[in-house]
């Protein structure tokens, strides 16, 4: 995801995202997907993540139904599983990369 081969979208609330998120994710809260899905539609796979996989499942379902894309993934276990596996998170404002869109 850091190389821009897939888009990783964090669907949590901004307050949750600001407390810690995976580096290089783009933040789009799940309820906003109805208005933002066109920005993500394209040839790159799109993965959605939240704390546990519930809100990201909503975003995944919306993306699949609205865009017709087939390469859409829900990250089961979310950021909770990511952190439990010892992977790092970062806080808002210290991003060193911005994933490309399109």
PDB file of C-alpha atoms in Angstrom:
ATOM      1  CA  UNK A   1       0.000   0.000   0.000  1.00  0.00           C
ATOM      2  CA  UNK A   2       2.902   2.391   0.643  1.00  0.00           C
ATOM      3  CA  UNK A   3       3.983   1.953  -2.984  1.00  0.00           C
ATOM      4  CA  UNK A   4       0.593   3.095  -4.255  1.00  0.00           C
ATOM      5  CA  UNK A   5      -0.328  -0.296  -5.717  1.00  0.00           C
ATOM      6  CA  UNK A   6      -3.564  -0.306  -3.729  1.00  0.00           C
ATOM      7  CA  UNK A   7      -5.557   2.412  -2.023  1.00  0.00           C
ATOM      8  CA  UNK A   8      -6.028   1.895   1.719  1.00  0.00           C
ATOM      9  CA  UNK A   9      -8.992   3.880   3.028  1.00  0.00           C
ATOM     10  CA  UNK A  10      -9.605   4.364   6.765  1.00  0.00           C
ATOM     11  CA  UNK A  11     -13.361   4.600   7.336  1.00  0.00           C
ATOM     12  CA  UNK A  12     -13.330   5.547  11.033  1.00  0.00           C
ATOM     13  CA  UNK A  13     -14.373   8.858  12.557  1.00  0.00           C
ATOM     14  CA  UNK A  14     -11.821  11.673  12.290  1.00  0.00           C
ATOM     15  CA  UNK A  15     -11.266  11.606  16.054  1.00  0.00           C
ATOM     16  CA  UNK A  16     -10.348   7.905  15.855  1.00  0.00           C
ATOM     17  CA  UNK A  17      -8.157   8.419  12.793  1.00  0.00           C
ATOM     18  CA  UNK A  18      -6.289  11.262  14.502  1.00  0.00           C
ATOM     19  CA  UNK A  19      -5.454   9.055  17.505  1.00  0.00           C
ATOM     20  CA  UNK A  20      -3.584   6.613  15.275  1.00  0.00           C
ATOM     21  CA  UNK A  21      -3.823   5.218  11.774  1.00  0.00           C
ATOM     22  CA  UNK A  22      -1.800   3.176   9.330  1.00  0.00           C
ATOM     23  CA  UNK A  23       0.747   5.267   7.452  1.00  0.00           C
ATOM     24  CA  UNK A  24      -0.293   6.236   3.921  1.00  0.00           C
ATOM     25  CA  UNK A  25      -4.002   5.641   4.437  1.00  0.00           C
ATOM     26  CA  UNK A  26      -6.545   8.073   3.127  1.00  0.00           C
ATOM     27  CA  UNK A  27      -9.311   9.051   5.535  1.00  0.00           C
ATOM     28  CA  UNK A  28     -12.902   8.834   4.284  1.00  0.00           C
ATOM     29  CA  UNK A  29     -15.501   8.090   6.981  1.00  0.00           C
ATOM     30  CA  UNK A  30     -17.871   5.253   5.999  1.00  0.00           C
ATOM     31  CA  UNK A  31     -20.970   7.499   5.789  1.00  0.00           C
ATOM     32  CA  UNK A  32     -19.165   9.751   3.271  1.00  0.00           C
ATOM     33  CA  UNK A  33     -18.590   6.914   0.786  1.00  0.00           C
ATOM     34  CA  UNK A  34     -21.901   7.596  -0.978  1.00  0.00           C
ATOM     35  CA  UNK A  35     -20.440  10.936  -2.096  1.00  0.00           C
ATOM     36  CA  UNK A  36     -16.762   9.969  -2.467  1.00  0.00           C
ATOM     37  CA  UNK A  37     -16.775   6.599  -4.250  1.00  0.00           C
ATOM     38  CA  UNK A  38     -16.161   8.119  -7.706  1.00  0.00           C
ATOM     39  CA  UNK A  39     -12.817   9.506  -6.474  1.00  0.00           C
ATOM     40  CA  UNK A  40     -11.686   5.948  -5.749  1.00  0.00           C
ATOM     41  CA  UNK A  41     -13.079   4.109  -8.774  1.00  0.00           C
ATOM     42  CA  UNK A  42     -10.376   2.997 -11.149  1.00  0.00           C
ATOM     43  CA  UNK A  43      -8.015   0.188 -11.929  1.00  0.00           C
ATOM     44  CA  UNK A  44      -6.265   0.058  -8.541  1.00  0.00           C
ATOM     45  CA  UNK A  45      -7.611  -2.249  -5.862  1.00  0.00           C
ATOM     46  CA  UNK A  46      -9.253  -0.433  -2.947  1.00  0.00           C
ATOM     47  CA  UNK A  47      -9.045  -1.734   0.628  1.00  0.00           C
ATOM     48  CA  UNK A  48     -11.179  -0.374   3.451  1.00  0.00           C
ATOM     49  CA  UNK A  49     -10.209  -0.538   7.123  1.00  0.00           C
ATOM     50  CA  UNK A  50     -11.760   0.574  10.432  1.00  0.00           C
ATOM     51  CA  UNK A  51     -11.291  -0.610  14.035  1.00  0.00           C
ATOM     52  CA  UNK A  52     -12.735  -4.095  13.572  1.00  0.00           C
ATOM     53  CA  UNK A  53     -14.137  -4.484  10.068  1.00  0.00           C
ATOM     54  CA  UNK A  54     -17.764  -3.392  10.515  1.00  0.00           C
ATOM     55  CA  UNK A  55     -17.675   0.166   9.149  1.00  0.00           C
ATOM     56  CA  UNK A  56     -15.205  -0.841   6.484  1.00  0.00           C
ATOM     57  CA  UNK A  57     -17.659  -3.577   5.441  1.00  0.00           C
ATOM     58  CA  UNK A  58     -20.280  -0.870   4.879  1.00  0.00           C
ATOM     59  CA  UNK A  59     -17.836   1.121   2.737  1.00  0.00           C
ATOM     60  CA  UNK A  60     -16.805  -2.039   0.852  1.00  0.00           C
ATOM     61  CA  UNK A  61     -20.445  -2.888   0.112  1.00  0.00           C
ATOM     62  CA  UNK A  62     -21.166   0.642  -1.082  1.00  0.00           C
ATOM     63  CA  UNK A  63     -18.090   0.654  -3.319  1.00  0.00           C
ATOM     64  CA  UNK A  64     -18.927  -2.730  -4.842  1.00  0.00           C
ATOM     65  CA  UNK A  65     -22.550  -1.778  -5.498  1.00  0.00           C
ATOM     66  CA  UNK A  66     -22.020   1.783  -6.719  1.00  0.00           C
ATOM     67  CA  UNK A  67     -18.822   1.414  -8.749  1.00  0.00           C
ATOM     68  CA  UNK A  68     -19.103  -2.101 -10.121  1.00  0.00           C
ATOM     69  CA  UNK A  69     -15.423  -2.620  -9.260  1.00  0.00           C
ATOM     70  CA  UNK A  70     -14.387  -6.168  -8.458  1.00  0.00           C
ATOM     71  CA  UNK A  71     -11.084  -5.447  -6.682  1.00  0.00           C
ATOM     72  CA  UNK A  72     -12.509  -4.056  -3.421  1.00  0.00           C
ATOM     73  CA  UNK A  73     -11.399  -5.504  -0.081  1.00  0.00           C
ATOM     74  CA  UNK A  74     -12.632  -5.254   3.504  1.00  0.00           C
ATOM     75  CA  UNK A  75      -9.768  -5.618   6.003  1.00  0.00           C
ATOM     76  CA  UNK A  76     -11.234  -7.946   8.632  1.00  0.00           C
ATOM     77  CA  UNK A  77      -9.957  -7.225  12.130  1.00  0.00           C
ATOM     78  CA  UNK A  78      -9.105  -3.652  11.177  1.00  0.00           C
ATOM     79  CA  UNK A  79      -6.617  -1.430  12.925  1.00  0.00           C
ATOM     80  CA  UNK A  80      -7.139  -3.370  16.155  1.00  0.00           C
ATOM     81  CA  UNK A  81      -5.723  -6.527  14.556  1.00  0.00           C
ATOM     82  CA  UNK A  82      -3.011  -4.469  12.817  1.00  0.00           C
ATOM     83  CA  UNK A  83      -1.788  -3.091  16.147  1.00  0.00           C
ATOM     84  CA  UNK A  84      -2.166  -6.442  17.944  1.00  0.00           C
ATOM     85  CA  UNK A  85       0.198  -7.928  15.357  1.00  0.00           C
ATOM     86  CA  UNK A  86       2.771  -5.288  16.309  1.00  0.00           C
ATOM     87  CA  UNK A  87       2.491  -3.151  13.187  1.00  0.00           C
ATOM     88  CA  UNK A  88       2.994   0.599  13.660  1.00  0.00           C
ATOM     89  CA  UNK A  89       0.432   3.364  13.498  1.00  0.00           C
ATOM     90  CA  UNK A  90       1.043   7.052  13.097  1.00  0.00           C
ATOM     91  CA  UNK A  91      -0.815  10.144  14.294  1.00  0.00           C
ATOM     92  CA  UNK A  92      -2.448  12.888  12.241  1.00  0.00           C
ATOM     93  CA  UNK A  93      -0.098  15.415  10.757  1.00  0.00           C
ATOM     94  CA  UNK A  94       3.061  13.323  10.522  1.00  0.00           C
ATOM     95  CA  UNK A  95       2.426  11.554   7.231  1.00  0.00           C
ATOM     96  CA  UNK A  96       5.471  11.102   5.037  1.00  0.00           C
ATOM     97  CA  UNK A  97       3.549   9.925   1.997  1.00  0.00           C
ATOM     98  CA  UNK A  98       0.242  10.580   0.314  1.00  0.00           C
ATOM     99  CA  UNK A  99      -1.119   7.615  -1.636  1.00  0.00           C
ATOM    100  CA  UNK A 100      -1.835   8.427  -5.263  1.00  0.00           C
ATOM    101  CA  UNK A 101      -5.439   8.378  -6.443  1.00  0.00           C
ATOM    102  CA  UNK A 102      -6.477   6.916  -9.780  1.00  0.00           C
TER     103      UNK A 102
END
